[in-house]
Coordinates of C-alpha atoms and ligand atoms in Angstrom, one line a residue:
Chain A
M1 CA -2.6 -13.4 15.1
R2 CA -1.5 -10.0 16.3
N3 CA -0.5 -9.0 12.8
I4 CA -3.9 -9.9 11.4
W5 CA -5.4 -7.6 14.1
I6 CA -3.0 -4.8 13.1
I7 CA -4.0 -5.1 9.4
W8 CA -7.7 -5.3 10.3
R9 CA -7.5 -2.2 12.4
K10 CA -5.8 -0.3 9.6
E11 CA -8.3 -1.4 7.0
M12 CA -11.3 -0.6 9.2
N13 CA -9.7 2.8 9.9
S14 CA -9.4 3.5 6.2
Y15 CA -12.9 2.4 5.5
F16 CA -14.3 4.7 8.1
V17 CA -12.0 7.6 7.5
S18 CA -13.1 7.9 4.0
P19 CA -16.8 8.3 3.1
I20 CA -17.0 4.9 1.6
A21 CA -18.2 3.0 4.6
Y22 CA -20.8 5.6 5.4
L23 CA -21.9 5.6 1.8
L24 CA -22.3 1.9 1.7
L25 CA -24.1 1.7 5.0
T26 CA -26.5 4.4 4.1
M27 CA -27.2 3.0 0.6
F28 CA -27.7 -0.5 1.8
G29 CA -29.8 0.7 4.7
L30 CA -32.0 2.7 2.4
I31 CA -32.5 0.0 -0.2
F32 CA -33.1 -2.6 2.4
G33 CA -35.5 -0.3 4.3
F34 CA -37.4 0.2 1.1
F35 CA -37.7 -3.6 0.6
F36 CA -38.7 -4.0 4.2
W37 CA -41.5 -1.6 4.2
N38 CA -42.7 -2.8 0.9
A39 CA -42.8 -6.4 2.1
L40 CA -44.5 -5.3 5.2
G41 CA -47.1 -3.2 3.3
Y42 CA -47.8 -6.2 1.1
F43 CA -48.1 -8.4 4.1
A44 CA -50.6 -6.1 5.7
L45 CA -52.6 -5.9 2.6
M46 CA -52.7 -9.7 2.3
G47 CA -53.8 -9.9 5.9
M48 CA -56.6 -7.5 5.3
E49 CA -57.8 -9.2 2.2
S50 CA -57.8 -12.6 3.7
Q51 CA -59.8 -11.2 6.6
M52 CA -62.3 -9.6 4.3
R53 CA -62.8 -12.8 2.3
G54 CA -63.4 -14.5 5.6
Q55 CA -60.8 -17.1 4.9
M56 CA -58.2 -17.7 7.5
F57 CA -54.9 -18.0 5.5
P58 CA -52.1 -18.9 7.8
M59 CA -50.3 -15.6 8.1
N60 CA -46.6 -16.1 8.9
L61 CA -44.1 -13.3 9.2
N62 CA -41.2 -15.7 8.7
E63 CA -42.5 -17.1 5.5
Q64 CA -44.0 -14.0 4.0
V65 CA -41.8 -11.2 5.1
I66 CA -38.5 -12.4 6.4
R67 CA -37.7 -15.1 3.8
P68 CA -38.2 -12.9 0.7
L69 CA -36.4 -10.1 2.5
L70 CA -33.4 -12.2 3.1
S71 CA -33.3 -13.3 -0.5
N72 CA -33.5 -9.7 -1.5
A73 CA -30.7 -8.7 0.8
S74 CA -28.5 -11.5 -0.6
V75 CA -29.0 -10.1 -4.1
V76 CA -28.5 -6.5 -3.1
G77 CA -25.4 -7.5 -1.3
L78 CA -23.9 -8.7 -4.6
F79 CA -23.9 -5.1 -5.8
F80 CA -22.1 -3.9 -2.7
I81 CA -19.4 -6.5 -2.5
P82 CA -17.2 -5.0 -5.3
M83 CA -17.3 -1.6 -3.6
I84 CA -16.0 -3.1 -0.4
T85 CA -13.2 -5.2 -1.9
M86 CA -12.0 -3.2 -4.9
R87 CA -9.5 -1.1 -3.0
L88 CA -8.1 -3.8 -0.7
F89 CA -5.0 -4.6 -2.8
A90 CA -5.3 -2.4 -5.8
E91 CA -4.8 0.7 -3.7
E92 CA -1.7 -0.7 -2.0
K93 CA -0.2 -1.6 -5.3
R94 CA -0.9 1.7 -6.8
S95 CA 0.4 3.8 -4.0
G96 CA 3.5 1.7 -3.4
T97 CA 2.5 0.8 0.2
M98 CA 2.6 -2.9 -0.9
E99 CA 6.3 -2.5 -0.7
L100 CA 6.0 -1.6 3.0
L101 CA 3.7 -4.6 3.7
A102 CA 5.9 -7.0 1.7
T103 CA 9.1 -5.9 3.4
S104 CA 7.7 -6.0 6.9
P105 CA 8.0 -9.1 9.1
I106 CA 4.5 -10.2 8.4
R107 CA 3.2 -13.1 6.4
D108 CA 1.2 -12.8 3.2
L109 CA -1.6 -14.8 4.8
E110 CA -1.8 -12.4 7.7
V111 CA -2.2 -9.5 5.4
I112 CA -4.8 -11.3 3.4
L113 CA -6.8 -12.5 6.4
G114 CA -6.6 -9.0 8.0
K115 CA -8.0 -7.4 4.9
W116 CA -10.6 -10.0 4.3
F117 CA -11.9 -9.9 7.9
A118 CA -12.1 -6.1 7.6
A119 CA -14.2 -6.5 4.4
V120 CA -16.4 -9.1 6.2
T121 CA -16.7 -6.8 9.2
L122 CA -17.9 -3.9 7.0
Y123 CA -20.5 -6.2 5.4
A124 CA -21.6 -7.3 8.8
C125 CA -22.0 -3.7 9.8
M126 CA -24.3 -3.3 6.8
L127 CA -26.3 -6.2 7.9
L128 CA -26.5 -4.9 11.4
F129 CA -28.0 -1.8 9.9
T130 CA -30.8 -3.9 8.4
A131 CA -31.3 -5.7 11.7
L132 CA -32.9 -2.5 13.0
N133 CA -35.8 -3.2 10.7
F134 CA -36.3 -6.6 12.1
A135 CA -36.2 -5.2 15.6
F136 CA -39.4 -3.5 14.6
L137 CA -41.0 -6.9 13.6
F138 CA -40.1 -8.3 17.0
K139 CA -41.7 -5.4 18.7
Y140 CA -45.1 -5.7 16.9
G141 CA -45.2 -9.3 15.9
N142 CA -43.6 -12.5 17.1
P143 CA -41.6 -14.0 14.3
D144 CA -39.4 -17.0 15.0
W145 CA -35.8 -15.7 15.6
K146 CA -34.0 -18.9 14.7
P147 CA -34.7 -18.9 11.0
L148 CA -33.8 -15.2 11.0
A149 CA -30.4 -15.9 12.6
I150 CA -29.7 -18.7 10.2
G151 CA -30.7 -16.4 7.3
Y152 CA -28.2 -13.8 8.6
L153 CA -25.5 -16.5 8.9
G154 CA -26.2 -17.4 5.3
L155 CA -25.8 -13.8 4.2
L156 CA -22.5 -13.6 6.0
L157 CA -21.2 -16.8 4.5
Q158 CA -22.3 -15.9 1.0
A159 CA -20.7 -12.5 1.4
G160 CA -17.6 -14.0 2.9
G161 CA -17.2 -16.1 -0.3
L162 CA -17.8 -13.3 -2.7
L163 CA -15.6 -10.9 -0.6
A164 CA -12.8 -13.5 -0.9
I165 CA -13.2 -13.6 -4.6
G166 CA -13.2 -9.8 -4.7
T167 CA -10.1 -9.7 -2.6
F168 CA -8.4 -12.0 -5.1
I169 CA -9.5 -9.9 -8.0
S170 CA -8.1 -6.8 -6.3
T171 CA -4.6 -8.4 -6.2
L172 CA -4.6 -8.7 -10.0
T173 CA -4.6 -5.0 -10.9
K174 CA -3.4 -1.6 -9.7
N175 CA -6.6 -0.1 -10.8
Q176 CA -9.5 0.0 -8.4
I177 CA -12.1 0.6 -11.0
I178 CA -11.0 -2.5 -13.0
A179 CA -10.9 -4.5 -9.8
G180 CA -14.4 -3.3 -8.9
A181 CA -15.9 -3.9 -12.4
A182 CA -14.4 -7.3 -12.7
T183 CA -15.6 -8.3 -9.2
F184 CA -19.1 -7.0 -10.1
G185 CA -19.1 -9.0 -13.3
V186 CA -18.1 -12.2 -11.4
C187 CA -20.7 -11.6 -8.7
L188 CA -23.4 -11.0 -11.2
L189 CA -22.4 -14.1 -13.1
L190 CA -22.5 -16.2 -10.0
W191 CA -26.0 -15.0 -9.4
V192 CA -27.5 -15.5 -12.9
L193 CA -25.9 -18.9 -13.4
E194 CA -28.8 -20.2 -11.4
W195 CA -31.2 -19.2 -14.2
V196 CA -30.2 -22.0 -16.5
S197 CA -32.0 -24.4 -14.2
G198 CA -35.2 -22.7 -15.2
Y199 CA -35.2 -24.3 -18.7
E200 CA -32.6 -27.0 -18.7
T201 CA -32.0 -30.0 -16.6
A202 CA -29.0 -31.5 -18.3
T203 CA -25.9 -32.1 -16.2
W204 CA -24.1 -29.0 -17.4
A205 CA -27.0 -26.9 -16.4
Q206 CA -27.1 -28.5 -13.0
V207 CA -23.4 -27.9 -12.5
L208 CA -23.8 -24.3 -13.5
A209 CA -26.8 -23.9 -11.2
Y210 CA -24.8 -25.5 -8.5
M211 CA -22.1 -22.9 -8.9
S212 CA -24.5 -20.1 -8.4
V213 CA -24.2 -18.6 -5.0
I214 CA -27.9 -17.9 -4.9
T215 CA -28.8 -21.6 -5.2
H216 CA -27.1 -22.2 -1.9
F217 CA -28.8 -19.4 -0.2
E218 CA -32.3 -20.9 -0.6
S219 CA -31.9 -23.2 2.4
F220 CA -30.6 -20.4 4.6
A221 CA -33.5 -18.1 3.6
K222 CA -35.9 -20.9 4.6
G223 CA -34.2 -21.0 7.9
V224 CA -32.7 -24.4 7.4
L225 CA -29.1 -24.9 8.2
D226 CA -27.9 -27.3 5.4
T227 CA -24.4 -28.6 5.9
K228 CA -24.0 -29.0 2.1
D229 CA -24.6 -25.3 1.6
V230 CA -22.4 -24.3 4.5
I231 CA -19.6 -26.3 3.0
F232 CA -20.2 -24.8 -0.4
Y233 CA -19.7 -21.3 1.0
L234 CA -16.7 -22.3 3.1
T235 CA -15.2 -23.8 0.0
V236 CA -15.7 -20.6 -1.9
I237 CA -14.1 -18.6 0.9
F238 CA -11.2 -21.0 1.1
L239 CA -10.6 -20.9 -2.7
G240 CA -10.9 -17.2 -2.9
L241 CA -8.3 -16.7 -0.1
F242 CA -6.1 -19.4 -1.5
F243 CA -6.0 -17.8 -4.9
T244 CA -5.3 -14.4 -3.2
A245 CA -2.3 -16.0 -1.5
R246 CA -1.1 -17.5 -4.8
S247 CA -1.6 -14.3 -6.6
M248 CA 0.4 -12.3 -4.0
E249 CA 3.2 -14.8 -4.3
S250 CA 3.3 -14.8 -8.1
L251 CA 3.1 -11.0 -8.1
R252 CA 6.6 -11.1 -6.9
W253 CA 7.9 -13.6 -9.2
R254 CA 6.3 -12.0 -12.2
S255 CA 6.8 -8.3 -11.6
Chain B
M1 CA 26.5 -7.9 7.4
I2 CA 25.3 -8.1 3.8
T3 CA 26.7 -10.6 1.4
V4 CA 25.6 -10.6 -2.2
K5 CA 26.6 -13.4 -4.4
E6 CA 26.0 -13.5 -8.2
L7 CA 22.7 -11.8 -7.7
T8 CA 20.7 -11.7 -10.9
K9 CA 17.3 -10.5 -11.8
R10 CA 15.9 -11.1 -15.2
Y11 CA 12.7 -9.5 -16.4
A12 CA 10.8 -10.8 -19.4
R13 CA 12.8 -8.6 -21.8
N14 CA 15.9 -7.5 -20.1
T15 CA 18.3 -8.3 -17.3
A16 CA 18.0 -5.7 -14.7
V17 CA 20.7 -7.0 -12.4
D18 CA 23.4 -9.2 -13.8
H19 CA 25.6 -11.4 -11.5
I20 CA 26.4 -8.8 -8.9
S21 CA 28.5 -9.7 -5.9
F22 CA 29.7 -7.6 -3.1
E23 CA 29.9 -7.5 0.7
V24 CA 29.1 -4.9 3.2
Q25 CA 30.7 -4.9 6.7
K26 CA 28.9 -4.1 9.8
G27 CA 28.5 -0.4 10.6
Q28 CA 29.5 0.8 7.1
I29 CA 27.7 3.3 4.9
V30 CA 27.7 2.1 1.4
G31 CA 26.7 4.2 -1.5
F32 CA 25.1 2.4 -4.4
L33 CA 25.7 4.5 -7.4
G34 CA 24.5 4.2 -10.9
P35 CA 22.7 6.1 -13.7
N36 CA 19.0 5.7 -14.2
G37 CA 17.9 2.2 -15.0
A38 CA 21.2 0.7 -13.7
G39 CA 19.4 -1.7 -11.4
K40 CA 19.8 0.0 -8.0
T41 CA 16.2 -0.3 -7.0
T42 CA 15.9 -3.8 -8.3
T43 CA 18.9 -4.9 -6.2
M44 CA 17.5 -3.2 -3.1
R45 CA 14.2 -4.9 -3.7
M46 CA 15.9 -8.2 -3.7
L47 CA 17.8 -7.4 -0.6
T48 CA 14.6 -6.5 1.2
C49 CA 12.9 -9.7 0.1
F50 CA 10.4 -7.7 -2.0
L51 CA 11.5 -9.4 -5.2
P52 CA 13.0 -12.9 -5.4
P53 CA 16.2 -13.1 -7.4
T54 CA 16.2 -15.0 -10.6
A55 CA 19.6 -16.5 -9.7
G56 CA 22.3 -16.1 -7.1
G57 CA 21.5 -15.0 -3.6
A58 CA 22.1 -12.7 -0.7
T59 CA 22.3 -12.9 3.0
V60 CA 21.4 -10.0 5.3
A61 CA 22.6 -10.2 8.9
G62 CA 23.4 -13.8 8.4
F63 CA 19.9 -14.8 7.0
D64 CA 19.2 -15.8 3.5
V65 CA 16.7 -13.6 1.7
L66 CA 15.1 -16.6 0.1
E67 CA 15.2 -19.1 2.9
Q68 CA 14.4 -16.9 5.9
P69 CA 12.7 -13.8 4.6
L70 CA 10.9 -13.1 7.9
E71 CA 14.2 -13.0 9.8
V72 CA 15.7 -10.7 7.2
K73 CA 12.7 -8.4 7.2
K74 CA 12.8 -8.0 11.0
R75 CA 16.3 -6.6 10.7
I76 CA 15.8 -4.3 7.8
G77 CA 14.5 -0.8 7.5
Y78 CA 13.6 0.1 4.0
L79 CA 12.8 3.3 2.4
P80 CA 11.6 2.6 -1.1
E81 CA 12.0 4.9 -4.1
S82 CA 8.6 6.5 -3.3
P83 CA 7.8 6.6 0.4
P84 CA 5.1 4.0 1.1
L85 CA 2.5 6.3 2.8
Y86 CA -1.2 6.0 3.3
P87 CA -2.7 9.3 2.4
E88 CA -5.6 8.9 4.8
M89 CA -3.5 8.4 7.9
E90 CA -1.9 11.0 10.1
T91 CA 1.8 11.0 10.5
G92 CA 1.9 9.8 14.1
E93 CA -0.8 7.2 13.4
Y94 CA 1.1 6.0 10.4
L95 CA 4.4 5.7 12.3
S96 CA 2.8 3.8 15.0
F97 CA 1.1 1.5 12.5
V98 CA 4.5 0.8 10.9
G99 CA 6.0 0.3 14.3
K100 CA 3.4 -2.3 15.1
L101 CA 4.0 -4.0 11.8
K102 CA 7.7 -4.3 12.7
G103 CA 6.8 -5.8 16.0
L104 CA 6.9 -2.9 18.4
S105 CA 4.3 -2.4 21.1
G106 CA 3.3 -0.6 24.2
A107 CA 5.6 2.0 25.8
E108 CA 8.4 1.1 23.4
L109 CA 6.3 1.9 20.4
G110 CA 5.4 5.3 21.8
K111 CA 8.9 6.0 22.6
Q112 CA 10.2 5.1 19.2
V113 CA 7.5 7.1 17.4
D114 CA 8.5 10.2 19.4
Y115 CA 12.2 9.5 18.8
V116 CA 11.9 9.2 15.0
C117 CA 9.6 12.2 14.8
E118 CA 12.3 14.1 16.5
R119 CA 15.1 12.7 14.6
C120 CA 13.6 13.1 11.2
A121 CA 12.1 16.5 12.0
V122 CA 8.5 15.5 11.4
A123 CA 7.2 16.3 14.9
D124 CA 5.5 19.4 13.6
V125 CA 3.4 17.5 11.2
K126 CA 2.5 14.7 13.6
N127 CA -1.2 15.3 13.4
K128 CA -1.3 16.1 9.7
L129 CA -2.7 13.8 7.1
L130 CA 0.0 12.2 5.0
G131 CA -1.9 12.9 1.8
K132 CA -1.5 16.6 2.5
L133 CA 2.3 16.7 3.2
S134 CA 4.8 18.2 0.8
K135 CA 7.2 16.1 -1.0
G136 CA 10.0 16.7 1.4
Y137 CA 8.0 15.9 4.4
R138 CA 6.8 12.8 2.8
Q139 CA 10.4 11.8 2.2
R140 CA 11.2 12.5 5.9
V141 CA 8.3 10.4 7.1
G142 CA 9.5 7.7 4.8
L143 CA 12.9 7.8 6.4
A144 CA 11.3 7.9 9.9
Q145 CA 9.3 4.8 9.1
A146 CA 12.5 3.0 8.0
I147 CA 14.3 3.5 11.2
I148 CA 11.4 3.1 13.6
H149 CA 12.3 -0.3 14.8
N150 CA 16.0 0.5 15.1
P151 CA 17.0 -2.1 12.4
D152 CA 20.5 -3.5 12.0
V153 CA 20.4 -2.8 8.3
L154 CA 19.0 0.3 6.6
I155 CA 18.3 0.2 2.9
L156 CA 17.5 3.6 1.5
D157 CA 16.5 4.2 -2.1
E158 CA 17.4 7.8 -2.9
P159 CA 16.8 9.1 0.6
T160 CA 17.5 12.7 -0.3
A161 CA 15.3 12.9 -3.4
G162 CA 13.0 15.9 -3.2
L163 CA 14.5 17.5 -0.1
D164 CA 15.6 21.1 0.2
P165 CA 19.3 21.8 0.5
K166 CA 19.2 22.3 4.3
Q167 CA 17.2 19.1 4.7
I168 CA 19.5 17.3 2.4
N169 CA 22.4 18.2 4.7
E170 CA 20.4 17.2 7.8
T171 CA 19.5 13.9 6.2
R172 CA 23.1 13.2 5.3
E173 CA 24.1 14.0 8.9
L174 CA 21.3 11.9 10.2
I175 CA 22.4 9.0 8.0
K176 CA 26.0 9.4 9.1
G177 CA 24.8 9.5 12.7
L178 CA 23.0 6.2 12.2
A179 CA 26.1 4.4 10.9
G180 CA 28.0 2.5 13.4
D181 CA 25.0 0.8 15.0
H182 CA 23.4 0.4 11.6
T183 CA 24.7 -0.9 8.4
I184 CA 23.5 1.4 5.6
I185 CA 23.1 1.0 1.9
L186 CA 21.9 4.1 0.1
S187 CA 21.3 4.5 -3.6
T188 CA 21.8 7.7 -5.4
H189 CA 23.0 9.2 -8.6
I190 CA 24.1 12.3 -6.8
L191 CA 27.9 12.0 -6.6
P192 CA 28.7 14.5 -3.9
E193 CA 26.3 12.6 -1.8
V194 CA 28.4 9.5 -2.0
E195 CA 31.6 11.5 -1.4
Q196 CA 30.1 13.2 1.7
T197 CA 28.2 10.4 3.2
C198 CA 29.6 7.1 2.3
E199 CA 32.8 5.2 3.1
Q200 CA 32.3 2.6 0.5
V201 CA 30.9 2.9 -3.0
I202 CA 29.5 0.3 -5.3
I203 CA 29.0 1.4 -8.8
I204 CA 26.8 -0.4 -11.2
N205 CA 25.8 0.3 -14.7
K206 CA 23.2 -1.6 -16.8
G207 CA 22.9 -4.2 -14.2
K208 CA 26.6 -5.0 -14.0
L209 CA 29.0 -4.2 -11.2
V210 CA 31.5 -1.7 -12.4
A211 CA 33.5 -1.0 -9.3
T212 CA 33.4 -1.5 -5.6
D213 CA 35.9 0.2 -3.3
S214 CA 36.3 2.8 -0.7
V215 CA 35.5 6.3 -1.8
H216 CA 39.0 7.3 -1.0
N217 CA 40.7 4.5 -2.9
L218 CA 38.5 5.1 -5.9
Q219 CA 39.4 8.7 -6.1
N220 CA 43.1 7.8 -6.1
R221 CA 42.8 4.8 -8.3
A222 CA 41.2 6.6 -11.2
R223 CA 44.2 9.0 -11.4
G224 CA 47.4 8.5 -9.5
A225 CA 48.2 12.1 -9.7
E226 CA 47.1 15.1 -7.7
T227 CA 45.3 17.7 -9.6
V228 CA 45.3 21.3 -8.4
L229 CA 43.2 24.2 -9.7
V230 CA 44.8 27.6 -9.6
E231 CA 43.2 30.9 -10.3
I232 CA 45.6 33.5 -11.4
A233 CA 45.0 37.2 -12.3
G234 CA 47.4 39.5 -13.9
R235 CA 48.4 42.6 -12.0
N236 CA 47.9 45.2 -14.7
G237 CA 44.9 43.6 -16.3
S238 CA 46.2 41.3 -18.9
L239 CA 48.0 38.1 -18.5
E240 CA 50.2 36.2 -21.0
M241 CA 48.8 32.7 -21.2
V242 CA 51.8 31.2 -22.7
A243 CA 54.1 32.8 -20.1
V244 CA 52.0 31.4 -17.3
Q245 CA 51.9 28.0 -18.8
S246 CA 55.6 27.8 -19.4
R247 CA 56.4 29.2 -16.0
L248 CA 54.2 26.7 -14.2
Q249 CA 55.4 23.9 -16.4
Q250 CA 58.9 24.5 -15.0
I251 CA 58.0 23.7 -11.5
A252 CA 59.4 20.4 -10.5
G253 CA 56.8 17.6 -10.4
V254 CA 54.3 19.3 -12.6
S255 CA 53.4 17.1 -15.5
R256 CA 50.7 19.0 -17.2
V257 CA 49.3 22.5 -17.2
Q258 CA 46.0 23.1 -18.8
F259 CA 44.1 26.3 -19.2
K260 CA 40.5 25.8 -18.1
T261 CA 38.5 29.0 -18.1
S262 CA 38.8 32.7 -17.6
H263 CA 36.5 35.3 -16.2
G264 CA 37.7 38.7 -17.2
N265 CA 41.3 38.7 -16.1
R266 CA 40.9 35.8 -13.7
N267 CA 42.2 32.7 -15.3
V268 CA 41.9 29.2 -14.1
F269 CA 44.5 26.6 -14.8
E270 CA 44.4 22.9 -14.0
I271 CA 47.7 21.6 -12.9
E272 CA 48.5 18.0 -12.8
S273 CA 51.4 16.9 -10.7
Q274 CA 53.1 13.6 -10.7
K275 CA 53.0 13.2 -7.0
G276 CA 54.0 14.8 -3.8
F277 CA 53.1 18.2 -2.7
V278 CA 53.6 21.0 -5.3
R279 CA 51.2 23.5 -4.0
G280 CA 53.9 25.5 -2.1
D281 CA 56.2 25.7 -5.1
L282 CA 53.2 26.7 -7.2
A283 CA 52.2 29.5 -5.0
R284 CA 55.7 30.9 -4.7
A285 CA 56.2 30.7 -8.5
V286 CA 53.0 32.6 -9.2
V287 CA 53.7 35.3 -6.7
E288 CA 57.3 35.7 -7.8
A289 CA 56.2 36.1 -11.3
G290 CA 54.2 39.1 -10.2
W291 CA 50.7 37.6 -10.7
D292 CA 47.9 37.5 -8.2
L293 CA 47.1 34.1 -6.8
N294 CA 43.3 34.3 -6.2
E295 CA 42.7 30.7 -5.5
L296 CA 44.5 27.4 -5.1
R297 CA 42.6 24.3 -4.4
P298 CA 43.1 20.6 -4.9
A299 CA 40.7 19.2 -7.5
A300 CA 40.3 15.8 -6.1
M301 CA 38.9 14.0 -9.0
S302 CA 35.2 14.1 -8.5
L303 CA 33.3 10.8 -8.5
E304 CA 31.5 12.1 -11.5
E305 CA 34.6 11.7 -13.6
I306 CA 35.5 8.5 -12.0
F307 CA 32.0 7.3 -12.6
L308 CA 32.1 8.4 -16.2
Q309 CA 35.4 6.7 -16.7
L310 CA 34.3 3.5 -15.1
T311 CA 30.9 3.2 -16.6
G312 CA 32.1 4.5 -20.0
S313 CA 28.9 6.3 -20.7
E314 CA 28.9 9.3 -23.0
A315 CA 30.8 11.9 -21.0
P316 CA 30.0 15.6 -21.5
T317 CA 32.6 18.1 -22.6
E318 CA 35.2 17.2 -20.1
Q319 CA 36.0 13.8 -21.4
A320 CA 35.9 15.0 -24.9
A321 CA 38.4 17.7 -23.9
T322 CA 40.7 15.1 -22.3
K323 CA 40.6 13.0 -25.4
G324 CA 41.3 16.0 -27.5
A325 CA 44.4 16.8 -25.4
Q326 CA 45.8 13.3 -25.7
Ligands
ATP401 N1 8.7 -4.5 -13.2 C1 9.6 -4.4 -14.2 N2 9.4 -5.1 -15.3 C2 10.3 -5.1 -16.3 N3 11.5 -4.4 -16.2 C3 11.7 -3.7 -15.1 C4 10.8 -3.7 -14.0 N4 11.3 -2.9 -13.1 C5 12.5 -2.4 -13.5 N5 12.8 -2.9 -14.8 C6 14.0 -2.6 -15.6 O1 15.1 -3.0 -14.8 C7 16.1 -2.0 -15.1 C8 16.7 -1.5 -13.7 O2 15.7 -0.7 -13.1 P1 15.9 -0.1 -11.7 O3 14.6 0.5 -11.3 O4 16.5 -1.1 -10.8 O5 16.9 1.1 -12.0 P2 17.5 2.2 -11.0 O6 18.9 1.9 -10.9 O7 16.8 2.1 -9.7 O8 17.2 3.5 -11.7 P3 16.7 4.9 -11.2 O9 18.0 5.7 -10.9 O10 16.0 5.5 -12.3 O11 15.9 4.7 -10.0 C9 15.6 -0.9 -15.9 O12 16.0 -1.2 -17.2 C10 14.1 -1.1 -15.9 O13 13.5 -0.8 -17.1
MG402 MG1 15.7 3.4 -8.6

């Protein structure tokens, strides 16, 4: 436990000593802010239109602003995940510090968990940044906070899974760029897999669509906590970390 | 303290370490000697549980490297070939990170960090980023990190690489000072280093163990005889080589006289004596013959020669010369 904390501290330190954390936070904040004010502007327009027509559309912040925003955040997040994880192991392998970690009295799993938690923490910081926008909503409207909380949980779970995959890919190479590019490819693939369900309903298409991380985010965006989807993400996290552990082990046997 | 049995490491194409066995007693300093690519680093990596052996095994401080790696790692301080530093950390911060990794905490951690900073002369760069240190300082920080938890066994892969001469000496002294409490294995291909620092030497070549013995024994073993170098100058400028040779040859116990080099009228001869102490007779003979005796020193066979003899690699001029003489 203590060792996980030591590694976590070290990783957080190196994120925030270099510009990478600030860059990611700023970019994510800007992009999300843009989406937010867009959605809000659109919402306001809709509200005015419906008033002018004299109809009383049920206007709902949760349905019309928060839900699409959460979906957007989940997609935007896919682009940021590789930048968070690419250095985790690749950098250690390149600079030879892996030799320090591997010869210290600390288990592989502790190293992996420390690193993965640090990645998740950075992602959570990014989300926290976006929460400022929602604070605005709470000030001037009264959205339901529960679906929002569930949405955020979904974002974290989804990112947790992808970060675990990214961590795994980072163990495969010494080259950060390769790790980043490969992770990006996988993230993108896990997103677009869902598209096959648009035109095909055969079993293979269903399986592919099922594997898409976006499919499972739907329920969270709606504010529904669906156990199946929670389990899906937890499985991805577990598999990602499991393969990371296997990879670290085989690294020694192969190299 | 360290027992290595039939240790073997095979890579896809080649065998880096081939059935090596040796033992290191507690408190000894052992030099691990071999040319580039001999398998020194690979052996050390197996001892530190970084690489698993393909066959055979090793125990460190009574623990098996394969069965109880965690226990082994607790007792080992390791300086890899390139110091494992995080460029974005400051020296003090890094040392305290490593200390924590090795299980130190609280006041003891602070104390150890200060101690190793002092000991390895890195106190003046304590607040500098590791990425901005010079090669020598990086090496010192690497050494500091290896001893931070006061380990029973120290494994140092070329600890003096990249240091300046003064620092090399200090590091050797430091390493010597650490012996006793610590068992130390250091790898090097610098022979004087082994002669100066180590008590025991293990020579490997192309993955195979060539010799393992004390430095002293090894020097004797390679050549039973004592070799002395004398530098002689003629009084009036010139010197008759043949006369000198035959005069020296007459001294009891001298088995071979060989002319080595000359600088102006100063001539160096290598004299091999069967055994015993011929230096006194030698000096007297030279002076009585009316020559100047500029220098007389024992040429303990350098490890270099021993090494070349033992590993049988292509020797430079010296061995060719020896062959020519035979
Ligand atoms: N990861 C690897 N994969 C394949 N072969 C390797 C690997 N690492 C080392 N070798 C080979 O193993 C042999 C021994 O290498 P090693 O690094 O142990 O030598 P060394 O004695 O430390 O040499 P040096 O003095 O240059 O440091 C070399 O022939 C090397 O090419
Ligand atoms: Mg080496």
